[in-house]
Coordinates of C-alpha atoms in Angstrom, one line a residue:
M228 CA 16.6 56.9 37.8
S229 CA 14.1 58.2 35.3
G230 CA 13.1 56.5 32.0
E231 CA 14.1 59.7 30.2
L232 CA 17.7 59.2 31.4
R233 CA 17.8 55.6 30.3
T234 CA 16.4 56.6 26.9
A235 CA 19.0 59.4 26.6
L236 CA 21.8 57.1 27.4
L237 CA 20.8 54.2 25.1
T238 CA 18.6 55.4 22.2
A239 CA 21.3 56.3 19.7
A240 CA 23.9 53.8 20.9
I241 CA 21.7 50.7 20.7
A242 CA 19.4 51.5 17.8
L243 CA 22.3 52.5 15.6
A244 CA 24.2 49.4 16.5
G245 CA 21.4 47.3 15.1
C246 CA 20.5 45.8 18.4
G247 CA 16.8 46.3 18.4
E248 CA 16.4 42.7 19.5
I249 CA 18.3 43.5 22.7
F250 CA 17.2 47.1 23.3
D251 CA 14.2 48.8 21.8
A252 CA 14.8 52.5 22.7
T253 CA 11.5 53.5 21.1
G254 CA 9.7 51.9 24.0
T255 CA 7.7 54.1 26.3
P256 CA 10.0 56.2 28.5
G257 CA 9.4 56.7 32.2
G258 CA 7.9 54.2 34.5
T259 CA 8.1 53.3 38.2
G260 CA 9.8 49.9 38.1
G261 CA 12.9 49.3 40.3
T262 CA 15.6 46.7 40.2
G263 CA 13.8 43.7 41.4
A264 CA 12.6 40.4 39.9
G265 CA 9.0 41.2 39.2
P266 CA 6.6 38.4 40.2
T267 CA 4.3 39.1 43.0
T268 CA 4.6 37.4 46.4
S269 CA 2.3 34.8 47.6
D270 CA 0.2 37.3 49.5
G271 CA -0.3 39.5 46.4
G272 CA 2.1 42.2 47.4
A273 CA 4.6 43.7 45.0
G274 CA 7.9 42.1 44.5
T275 CA 11.0 44.3 44.3
G276 CA 10.6 46.4 41.2
G277 CA 7.5 44.4 40.3
T278 CA 3.8 45.1 40.1
G279 CA 1.4 44.2 42.9
G280 CA -1.0 41.4 42.0
T281 CA -4.4 40.6 43.4
S282 CA -4.6 39.1 46.9
G283 CA -4.5 35.4 46.9
T284 CA -4.0 32.4 49.2
G285 CA -0.6 31.9 50.7
A286 CA 0.6 29.2 48.3
T287 CA -0.5 30.9 45.0
T288 CA 1.9 33.0 42.9
T289 CA 0.5 35.3 40.3
C290 CA 2.2 37.5 37.7
D291 CA 1.3 39.6 34.7
S292 CA 1.8 37.6 31.4
E293 CA 1.3 40.6 29.1
D294 CA 4.3 42.3 27.6
H295 CA 3.5 45.9 28.2
D296 CA 6.6 47.5 26.8
G297 CA 7.0 45.4 23.7
D298 CA 10.5 44.0 24.4
G299 CA 9.5 40.4 24.2
Y300 CA 9.4 39.8 27.9
S301 CA 6.5 40.0 30.4
Q302 CA 6.6 40.1 34.1
C303 CA 6.1 36.4 34.1
D304 CA 9.2 36.0 31.9
G305 CA 11.2 37.9 34.5
D306 CA 11.0 41.5 33.2
C307 CA 11.7 43.6 36.2
D308 CA 10.4 46.8 34.7
D309 CA 7.7 46.1 32.0
T310 CA 7.4 49.8 31.3
I311 CA 10.9 50.2 29.9
A312 CA 11.7 48.3 26.7
F313 CA 15.5 48.1 27.2
V314 CA 15.1 46.5 30.7
H315 CA 14.6 42.8 30.6
P316 CA 16.5 39.5 31.4
D317 CA 18.6 39.5 28.2
A318 CA 19.5 43.2 28.1
I319 CA 23.1 44.3 28.3
E320 CA 24.0 45.7 31.7
I321 CA 25.2 49.3 31.8
C322 CA 27.7 49.6 34.6
G323 CA 27.7 52.7 36.6
D324 CA 24.1 54.1 36.0
G325 CA 22.5 52.5 39.0
I326 CA 20.0 50.5 36.9
D327 CA 19.6 46.7 36.8
E328 CA 19.1 46.5 33.0
N329 CA 19.4 42.7 32.8
C330 CA 17.0 42.0 35.8
D331 CA 19.5 39.7 37.6
G332 CA 18.9 41.4 40.9
M333 CA 22.6 42.4 41.1
G334 CA 23.5 46.0 41.7
D335 CA 26.4 47.8 40.1
D336 CA 28.6 46.9 43.1
A337 CA 28.3 43.2 42.3
P338 CA 30.1 41.4 39.4
P339 CA 30.6 42.0 36.6
C340 CA 30.6 45.8 37.3
N341 CA 32.3 45.5 40.7
G342 CA 31.5 49.2 41.4
M343 CA 33.0 50.4 38.1
G344 CA 31.4 52.2 35.2
T345 CA 32.2 53.5 31.8
F346 CA 31.2 57.2 32.0
V347 CA 33.7 59.8 30.9
S348 CA 33.6 63.6 31.6
Q349 CA 36.3 66.1 30.9
A350 CA 34.4 68.7 32.9
H351 CA 33.7 66.6 36.0
G352 CA 35.8 63.4 35.8
T353 CA 38.9 62.6 37.8
V354 CA 41.8 60.3 37.2
G355 CA 41.3 57.0 39.1
A356 CA 37.6 57.6 39.5
K357 CA 35.1 54.7 39.6
G358 CA 33.8 55.6 36.1
T359 CA 30.2 55.7 37.3
M360 CA 27.7 58.4 36.3
D361 CA 28.2 60.1 39.6
D362 CA 32.0 59.6 39.6
P363 CA 33.2 59.6 36.0
V364 CA 36.7 59.3 34.8
A365 CA 38.4 62.2 33.0
M366 CA 39.8 60.5 29.8
I367 CA 38.3 58.2 27.2
S368 CA 41.3 55.9 27.5
E369 CA 40.3 55.4 31.1
G370 CA 36.7 54.6 30.1
I371 CA 38.0 52.0 27.6
A372 CA 40.2 50.5 30.4
K373 CA 37.2 50.3 32.7
A374 CA 35.2 48.6 29.9
E375 CA 38.0 46.1 29.4
A376 CA 38.1 45.4 33.1
I377 CA 34.4 44.8 33.3
G378 CA 34.4 42.6 30.2
G379 CA 31.7 41.6 27.7
T380 CA 29.9 44.1 25.6
Q381 CA 30.3 47.6 27.0
L382 CA 29.2 51.1 25.9
I383 CA 31.5 54.0 26.9
F384 CA 29.5 57.2 27.4
V385 CA 31.4 60.5 26.8
S386 CA 30.2 64.0 27.6
A387 CA 31.2 67.2 25.7
G388 CA 34.8 68.3 25.8
T389 CA 38.1 68.0 23.9
Y390 CA 40.0 64.8 24.4
S391 CA 43.5 64.7 22.9
E392 CA 44.4 61.0 23.3
D393 CA 45.8 57.9 21.6
L394 CA 42.8 55.6 21.5
T395 CA 42.3 52.0 20.4
L396 CA 39.0 50.1 20.6
V397 CA 39.2 46.3 20.6
G398 CA 36.3 43.8 20.4
D399 CA 33.0 44.8 21.9
R400 CA 33.9 48.3 23.2
S401 CA 31.7 51.1 21.8
L402 CA 31.9 54.9 22.1
V403 CA 28.9 57.1 22.4
G404 CA 29.4 60.9 22.5
G405 CA 27.4 64.1 22.5
Y406 CA 26.2 64.3 26.1
H407 CA 25.8 67.6 28.0
K408 CA 28.8 68.2 30.2
D409 CA 26.6 68.8 33.2
D410 CA 23.6 66.5 32.6
W411 CA 23.6 62.9 31.4
T412 CA 19.9 63.1 30.5
I413 CA 20.7 65.5 27.5
R414 CA 22.3 64.2 24.4
D415 CA 22.8 66.2 21.2
P416 CA 26.1 65.6 19.3
A417 CA 25.5 68.7 17.1
I418 CA 25.4 71.0 20.2
H419 CA 27.4 69.2 22.8
K420 CA 30.6 68.7 20.8
T421 CA 32.7 65.7 21.9
I422 CA 36.0 66.2 20.2
I423 CA 38.8 63.6 19.8
N424 CA 42.1 64.9 18.6
A425 CA 44.3 62.0 17.5
L426 CA 47.9 61.9 18.7
K427 CA 49.2 59.1 16.3
P428 CA 49.1 58.7 12.5
E429 CA 46.4 56.0 12.7
G430 CA 44.0 58.2 14.6
L431 CA 41.2 56.5 16.5
K432 CA 41.9 52.8 15.9
V433 CA 39.3 50.1 15.8
I434 CA 40.6 46.6 15.8
S435 CA 38.7 43.3 15.4
A436 CA 35.4 45.0 16.3
K437 CA 32.4 42.8 17.2
Q438 CA 28.8 43.6 17.0
P439 CA 27.3 45.6 18.6
M440 CA 30.3 47.9 18.2
L441 CA 29.9 51.5 17.2
V442 CA 31.4 55.0 17.3
D443 CA 28.6 57.6 17.3
G444 CA 28.4 61.3 18.0
F445 CA 32.0 62.5 17.9
V446 CA 34.1 65.1 16.2
I447 CA 37.3 63.2 15.3
N448 CA 40.4 65.0 13.9
G449 CA 43.5 63.4 12.5
R450 CA 46.8 64.9 13.7
S451 CA 48.6 67.5 11.7
V452 CA 52.0 66.6 10.1
S453 CA 54.7 69.3 9.6
V454 CA 57.9 67.2 9.5
G455 CA 58.8 63.9 7.8
D456 CA 56.6 61.7 5.6
A457 CA 54.0 60.6 8.1
S458 CA 50.4 60.2 7.1
S459 CA 47.3 61.4 9.0
F460 CA 44.2 59.2 9.4
A461 CA 41.4 60.4 11.7
V462 CA 40.0 56.8 12.0
T463 CA 41.6 53.5 11.1
V464 CA 39.4 50.4 11.1
D465 CA 41.5 47.2 11.2
G466 CA 39.2 44.2 10.5
G467 CA 36.1 43.0 12.3
D468 CA 32.6 44.5 12.3
A469 CA 32.0 48.1 13.2
L470 CA 29.6 51.0 12.7
L471 CA 30.7 54.6 12.5
S472 CA 27.6 56.9 12.6
N473 CA 26.8 60.6 13.1
N474 CA 30.4 61.7 13.4
T475 CA 32.3 64.5 11.9
I476 CA 35.7 63.0 10.8
T477 CA 38.6 65.0 9.3
G478 CA 42.0 63.9 8.2
G479 CA 44.8 66.1 9.4
A480 CA 46.8 68.7 7.4
I481 CA 50.0 67.5 5.8
T482 CA 52.3 70.5 5.4
A483 CA 55.6 68.6 4.9
G484 CA 56.4 65.3 3.3
A485 CA 54.4 63.0 1.0
G486 CA 52.1 61.5 3.5
V487 CA 48.4 60.7 2.9
T488 CA 45.6 62.6 4.7
A489 CA 42.4 60.6 5.0
G490 CA 39.2 60.7 7.1
V491 CA 38.7 57.0 7.4
Q492 CA 41.2 54.2 6.5
V493 CA 40.0 50.6 6.2
I494 CA 42.7 47.9 6.5
T495 CA 43.2 44.4 7.8
A496 CA 46.8 44.4 9.0
A497 CA 46.1 43.0 12.4
A498 CA 42.6 41.4 12.2
P499 CA 40.6 39.4 9.6
G500 CA 38.3 41.3 7.4
S501 CA 34.6 41.5 7.8
A502 CA 32.3 44.6 7.5
L503 CA 32.3 48.3 8.2
G504 CA 29.2 50.6 8.1
L505 CA 29.5 54.3 7.6
Y506 CA 26.1 56.0 8.2
G507 CA 25.2 59.7 8.5
N508 CA 28.8 61.0 8.9
V509 CA 30.5 64.1 7.6
I510 CA 33.9 63.0 6.4
D511 CA 36.6 65.3 5.0
T512 CA 40.3 66.1 4.9
A513 CA 42.5 69.0 5.3
D514 CA 45.1 69.7 2.5
A515 CA 48.2 67.7 1.8
T516 CA 51.2 69.4 0.3
L517 CA 53.0 66.5 -1.5
G518 CA 50.6 63.6 -1.0
P519 CA 47.0 62.5 -1.6
A520 CA 43.9 63.7 0.2
I521 CA 41.3 61.0 0.5
G522 CA 38.0 61.1 2.3
V523 CA 37.5 57.3 2.7
L524 CA 40.4 54.9 1.8
A525 CA 39.3 51.3 1.4
D526 CA 42.5 49.3 1.4
S527 CA 41.6 45.7 2.3
A528 CA 40.7 43.0 -0.2
D529 CA 38.6 41.1 2.4
M530 CA 36.6 44.0 3.9
T531 CA 33.0 44.9 2.9
V532 CA 32.3 48.6 3.4
T533 CA 28.7 50.0 3.4
M534 CA 28.3 53.7 3.1
A535 CA 24.9 55.4 3.3
L536 CA 23.7 59.0 3.9
N537 CA 27.2 60.4 4.4
Q538 CA 28.8 63.6 3.1
I539 CA 32.3 62.7 2.0
S540 CA 34.8 65.1 0.5
A541 CA 38.5 65.6 0.1
G542 CA 40.8 68.6 0.3
K543 CA 43.7 69.6 -1.9
G544 CA 46.4 67.1 -2.6
T545 CA 48.4 65.4 -5.4
E546 CA 45.2 63.4 -5.7
S547 CA 41.8 64.6 -4.3
I548 CA 39.4 61.7 -4.0
A549 CA 36.3 61.5 -1.8
V550 CA 36.2 57.6 -1.8
L551 CA 39.1 55.5 -3.1
G552 CA 38.5 51.7 -3.4
R553 CA 42.1 50.6 -3.7
A554 CA 41.3 47.1 -2.4
A555 CA 38.0 45.9 -1.1
A556 CA 35.8 42.8 -1.0
A557 CA 32.9 45.2 -1.8
L558 CA 31.9 48.8 -1.6
L559 CA 28.2 49.3 -1.2
I560 CA 27.6 53.1 -1.6
T561 CA 24.0 54.4 -1.4
G562 CA 22.5 57.9 -0.9
N563 CA 25.8 59.8 -0.3
V564 CA 27.1 63.2 -1.4
L565 CA 30.6 62.9 -2.7
Q566 CA 32.8 65.9 -3.5
S567 CA 36.4 65.9 -4.7
G568 CA 38.7 68.9 -4.6
V569 CA 41.9 70.3 -6.3
A570 CA 44.4 67.7 -7.5
T571 CA 48.0 69.1 -8.1
G572 CA 49.8 65.9 -9.3
K573 CA 53.5 65.4 -8.8
A574 CA 56.5 64.1 -10.9
G575 CA 55.6 60.8 -12.4
T576 CA 52.0 60.8 -11.1
P577 CA 49.2 62.7 -13.0
P578 CA 46.7 64.5 -10.8
A579 CA 43.3 62.8 -10.1
S580 CA 40.3 64.5 -8.7
F581 CA 37.3 62.2 -8.5
G582 CA 34.3 61.7 -6.2
L583 CA 34.9 58.0 -6.4
W584 CA 37.8 55.9 -7.8
M585 CA 37.1 52.2 -7.7
K586 CA 40.2 50.2 -8.6
A587 CA 39.4 46.7 -7.2
G588 CA 36.5 44.8 -5.7
K589 CA 32.8 44.7 -6.2
L590 CA 31.0 48.0 -6.5
V591 CA 27.3 48.8 -6.0
F592 CA 26.8 52.6 -6.5
D593 CA 23.2 53.7 -6.2
S594 CA 21.4 57.0 -5.7
N595 CA 24.5 59.1 -4.9
L596 CA 25.2 62.8 -5.8
V597 CA 28.7 63.4 -7.0
N598 CA 30.4 66.8 -7.3
P599 CA 27.3 69.0 -6.8
Y600 CA 29.5 72.0 -5.9
Q601 CA 30.9 73.4 -9.1
V602 CA 31.3 77.1 -8.2
N603 CA 32.9 77.4 -4.7
D604 CA 35.9 75.1 -4.2
P605 CA 35.0 72.9 -7.2
P606 CA 36.8 69.8 -8.3
K607 CA 39.7 70.4 -10.7
C608 CA 43.2 69.3 -11.7
L609 CA 46.1 71.6 -12.2
V610 CA 47.3 69.7 -15.3
P611 CA 44.9 70.7 -18.2
D612 CA 45.1 67.5 -20.2
A613 CA 44.5 65.1 -17.3
W614 CA 40.9 63.8 -17.2
C615 CA 39.3 64.7 -13.8
G616 CA 35.7 64.7 -12.6
G617 CA 33.0 62.4 -11.1
V618 CA 33.6 58.7 -11.0
R619 CA 36.4 56.5 -12.3
V620 CA 35.9 52.7 -12.4
S621 CA 38.6 50.1 -13.2
T622 CA 37.0 47.0 -11.6
P623 CA 34.9 44.6 -13.6
E624 CA 32.1 43.9 -11.1
A625 CA 30.4 47.2 -10.9
T626 CA 26.8 48.5 -11.0
L627 CA 26.0 52.2 -11.2
T628 CA 22.3 53.2 -11.0
N629 CA 20.2 56.2 -10.1
N630 CA 23.1 58.5 -9.6
I631 CA 23.6 62.2 -10.5
I632 CA 27.2 62.6 -11.4
S633 CA 29.0 65.8 -12.5
G634 CA 32.5 66.3 -13.9
A635 CA 35.0 68.9 -12.8
A636 CA 35.4 72.6 -13.3
H637 CA 38.4 71.7 -15.4
A638 CA 39.9 71.8 -18.9
S639 CA 39.4 68.1 -19.3
S640 CA 36.2 67.2 -17.5
V641 CA 34.5 63.7 -17.4
A642 CA 31.5 62.6 -15.4
L643 CA 32.2 58.8 -15.7
H644 CA 35.5 57.3 -16.7
L645 CA 35.5 53.5 -17.4
S646 CA 39.2 52.5 -17.7
E647 CA 39.9 48.8 -18.4
D648 CA 43.1 47.7 -16.8
Q649 CA 43.8 44.0 -17.5
K650 CA 40.2 43.1 -16.5
S651 CA 37.2 43.2 -18.8
L652 CA 34.6 45.9 -18.1
A653 CA 32.1 44.5 -20.6
F654 CA 29.6 43.6 -17.9
V655 CA 29.7 46.9 -15.9
V656 CA 26.1 48.1 -15.6
V657 CA 25.5 51.8 -16.1
A658 CA 21.7 52.4 -15.9
N659 CA 19.3 55.1 -15.1
N660 CA 21.9 57.8 -14.2
L661 CA 22.1 61.5 -15.0
F662 CA 25.6 62.5 -16.2
L663 CA 26.6 66.2 -16.3
A664 CA 29.8 66.7 -18.3
S665 CA 30.6 70.1 -16.7
G666 CA 34.0 71.6 -17.6
D667 CA 35.3 75.1 -18.0
D668 CA 35.1 77.6 -20.9
G669 CA 38.8 77.7 -21.8
V670 CA 39.7 77.9 -25.5
A671 CA 41.2 74.4 -25.5
S672 CA 38.9 72.8 -23.0
R673 CA 36.9 69.6 -23.5
S674 CA 34.2 67.8 -21.6
T675 CA 32.5 64.5 -21.9
S676 CA 29.8 62.6 -20.0
I677 CA 31.5 59.3 -20.6
L678 CA 35.1 58.5 -21.2
L679 CA 36.0 54.9 -22.4
G680 CA 39.6 53.8 -22.1
S681 CA 41.8 50.8 -22.3
P682 CA 45.4 51.9 -21.6
V683 CA 46.9 48.5 -22.6
P684 CA 46.7 47.8 -26.3
D685 CA 45.4 44.4 -27.3
A686 CA 44.0 42.7 -30.4
G687 CA 40.5 43.6 -31.6
V688 CA 37.9 46.0 -30.1
T689 CA 37.5 46.1 -26.3
S690 CA 33.9 46.2 -25.0
V691 CA 33.4 48.5 -22.0
G692 CA 30.2 49.0 -20.1
R693 CA 26.4 48.5 -20.7
F694 CA 24.7 51.9 -21.0
R695 CA 20.9 52.0 -20.7
N696 CA 18.3 54.5 -19.6
N697 CA 20.8 57.2 -18.9
I698 CA 20.7 61.0 -19.5
F699 CA 23.9 62.5 -21.0
F700 CA 24.2 66.2 -20.6
G701 CA 26.9 68.0 -22.6
G702 CA 29.2 70.4 -20.7
I703 CA 30.4 74.0 -21.1
A704 CA 33.8 73.5 -22.7
A705 CA 35.0 74.5 -26.1
Q706 CA 34.4 71.0 -27.2
N707 CA 31.6 68.9 -25.6
F708 CA 31.0 65.2 -26.0
A709 CA 28.6 62.7 -24.7
F710 CA 31.0 59.8 -25.3
F711 CA 34.7 60.0 -25.8
E712 CA 36.9 57.0 -26.7
Q713 CA 40.3 57.6 -25.2
Q714 CA 42.8 57.9 -28.0
I715 CA 45.4 55.2 -27.3
A716 CA 47.5 54.2 -30.2
G717 CA 46.6 50.7 -31.4
E718 CA 43.7 50.3 -29.0
A719 CA 40.0 50.6 -29.8
V720 CA 37.0 50.4 -27.4
Q721 CA 33.3 50.5 -27.7
P722 CA 30.3 50.1 -25.3
A723 CA 29.0 46.6 -24.7
A724 CA 25.5 48.1 -25.0
L725 CA 24.2 51.6 -25.7
D726 CA 20.4 51.9 -26.0
H727 CA 17.4 53.7 -24.6
N728 CA 19.4 56.7 -23.5
L729 CA 18.7 60.5 -23.9
F730 CA 21.4 62.9 -25.2
F731 CA 21.2 66.7 -24.8
F732 CA 23.7 69.6 -25.3
P733 CA 22.3 72.7 -23.6
V734 CA 25.4 74.7 -24.8
E735 CA 26.1 74.7 -28.6
D736 CA 28.4 77.7 -28.6
P737 CA 31.2 78.1 -29.7
N738 CA 30.9 74.5 -31.1
P739 CA 28.0 72.2 -31.5
G740 CA 28.0 69.1 -29.2
I741 CA 29.3 65.8 -30.5
L742 CA 27.4 62.7 -29.6
Y743 CA 30.4 60.3 -29.8
L744 CA 34.1 60.5 -30.6
D745 CA 35.0 57.1 -32.1
W746 CA 38.6 56.0 -32.1
N747 CA 39.8 53.0 -34.1
G748 CA 43.3 53.1 -32.8
V749 CA 44.6 55.3 -35.6
S750 CA 42.2 58.2 -36.2
P751 CA 39.1 59.8 -34.7
S752 CA 35.6 59.9 -36.2
Y753 CA 33.0 62.4 -34.9
L754 CA 29.5 61.0 -34.7
T755 CA 26.7 63.6 -34.7
M756 CA 23.6 61.5 -35.6
L757 CA 21.8 59.0 -33.4
D758 CA 21.8 56.4 -36.1
Q759 CA 25.6 56.5 -36.2
L760 CA 26.0 55.4 -32.6
P761 CA 27.1 51.9 -31.7
G762 CA 24.6 49.7 -29.9
D763 CA 21.0 48.8 -30.5
G764 CA 19.4 52.2 -30.9
A765 CA 16.2 53.5 -29.3
N766 CA 18.2 56.6 -28.2
L767 CA 16.8 60.1 -28.1
Y768 CA 18.1 63.6 -28.6
E769 CA 15.8 66.0 -26.7
N770 CA 15.6 68.3 -23.7
P771 CA 14.8 65.9 -20.8
L772 CA 12.8 68.6 -19.0
L773 CA 14.3 68.2 -15.6
V774 CA 13.4 70.1 -12.4
A775 CA 15.8 69.4 -9.5
G776 CA 16.7 66.1 -11.0
H777 CA 13.1 65.0 -11.5
I778 CA 11.4 64.6 -14.9
E779 CA 8.3 66.6 -15.8
P780 CA 5.1 64.8 -17.0
E781 CA 5.9 66.1 -20.5
S782 CA 9.5 64.8 -20.5
P783 CA 10.5 62.6 -23.4
C784 CA 12.2 60.4 -20.7
R785 CA 8.8 59.2 -19.6
N786 CA 8.0 55.6 -20.6
A787 CA 11.0 55.6 -23.0
G788 CA 13.4 53.2 -21.3
T789 CA 14.0 49.4 -21.2
P790 CA 13.7 47.0 -18.2
T791 CA 17.0 45.5 -19.1
D792 CA 19.5 46.4 -16.4
A793 CA 17.0 48.9 -14.8
P794 CA 17.1 49.0 -11.0
P795 CA 13.8 48.0 -9.3
K796 CA 13.5 51.5 -7.6
D797 CA 14.4 55.0 -8.5
R798 CA 16.6 57.4 -6.4
D799 CA 13.5 58.4 -4.4
Q800 CA 12.8 54.7 -3.7
D801 CA 9.7 54.8 -5.9
P802 CA 9.1 51.4 -7.6
R803 CA 10.1 51.2 -11.2
P804 CA 8.2 51.1 -13.6
Q805 CA 5.2 53.2 -12.6
E806 CA 3.3 53.0 -15.8
G807 CA 4.4 49.7 -17.3
V808 CA 7.4 51.1 -19.1
V809 CA 10.7 52.2 -17.4
D810 CA 11.5 55.9 -17.5
I811 CA 14.9 57.2 -18.6
G812 CA 17.1 58.7 -15.9
P813 CA 17.3 58.3 -12.1
D814 CA 13.8 59.5 -11.5
E815 CA 10.7 57.4 -12.2
L816 CA 7.7 59.7 -12.7
V817 CA 4.9 58.9 -10.2
P818 CA 1.7 60.0 -12.0
D819 CA -1.0 61.9 -10.1

């Protein structure tokens, strides 16, 4: 079989699983090696699958000690095909492709394959088939069963088609989709749609996954619910280590009952917590009539979830939240686009529309874009006085850096809401972000870049958040604020730090912008001068001169920040500072 075929089968699966030490799919494709052991025979002839050596005497054995394909193994080390980097003695054997990946000299008819494979084709597969490339099974569940029978780490290859199945992955089983229905050498998940339609509320279920475990290249749809109170999850991850990458994942529509619709649910009901990676996915939900719509729901206190380069959004529901950290060991969220939708609310529950709502656990939130779509299907709440918008944080161990966060197209719009709930938020770091208050132009509307709240009255003044090197843009409401202290009777809050920030109100009509609404627990004060603000000063009020989120050379943000709490790189991964002094905002100007 050609090197191109091997590359097509393994490149995305192994590289995305982080198994470069096992397979290096960037190695040179092609080659003429076979399935043999490699060293030359005593007379200089070529061994099975090896390379012929120079002629020698009968008792002399020679071999090539150079590692030609860069996989860490030479012919002398037992590499049976030193032109293909994912063929070597420690490689994982792919059953059913006719290749001896691990160089043990055993064909696919020998253990552990025993003539079986893990290839699935709706177009050409048959029930009860061997599961090999030439004789694939028809359903993914059959491919999983073949993988379990073979044992060990197994990749299940799935060609284009629509698979309506109840699927559970356990342990080392991985799914790789996006192959051409007629040609295993061609893989493009964007073109060759491999669709999984879930049949149960949990959707595709991953339990106690082990590395290298991944699900890559699928369209995964949660089931629709039209009766009862059932929920719809497209994917449920229940403990272990897993990677979901390059998938399109959609929670199903809830047209009856109060169930939840979610793209990905993270729990640890059946397995101990560990880590989940979400990379390069498009995650969304359909609408929910009487329940929440949540793109990613983290609901395990001992799971760490890393999200990078995803587009995550939520449909219409009583709550519409792109990412909800209800319980988590940690959420590490970098370089994503998060978009919330319309929140309707219900009796006893106010609506909430947020790109991120972090209730518990550690949060690292860096270089994300929140609620960029403010015109078509913008985020909003159907109760005017409910605050809705970009990010809400109620957990004390949180760091927000280099983000661009917008509020909602709503009568009470907020870009960032810090809401202390029994746990101090005094050490929450908010540095080098751009906050856009957004809002709508209703006569009673209000918008703010930052909302500070402590819903439980206590003695004294509550410190909430350290704000440094941020840009605060006023909104388009009738009343626009940079900071707004939530007016709870008997409760007063203030920032733990507020310095080296830039304020700007591009819209001063019908009312001029207000830098800060201060609340002492009894009555409000409207602060309109920089020297009236709490904190250590060094704040600016000027046009930041931004172009697509980047500062111009003439920007007042340039060299106007502080190194305290500043991240080491900006949102473009340029080192900070560039000129000896940190810039204000998520962008660090790189001088010509």
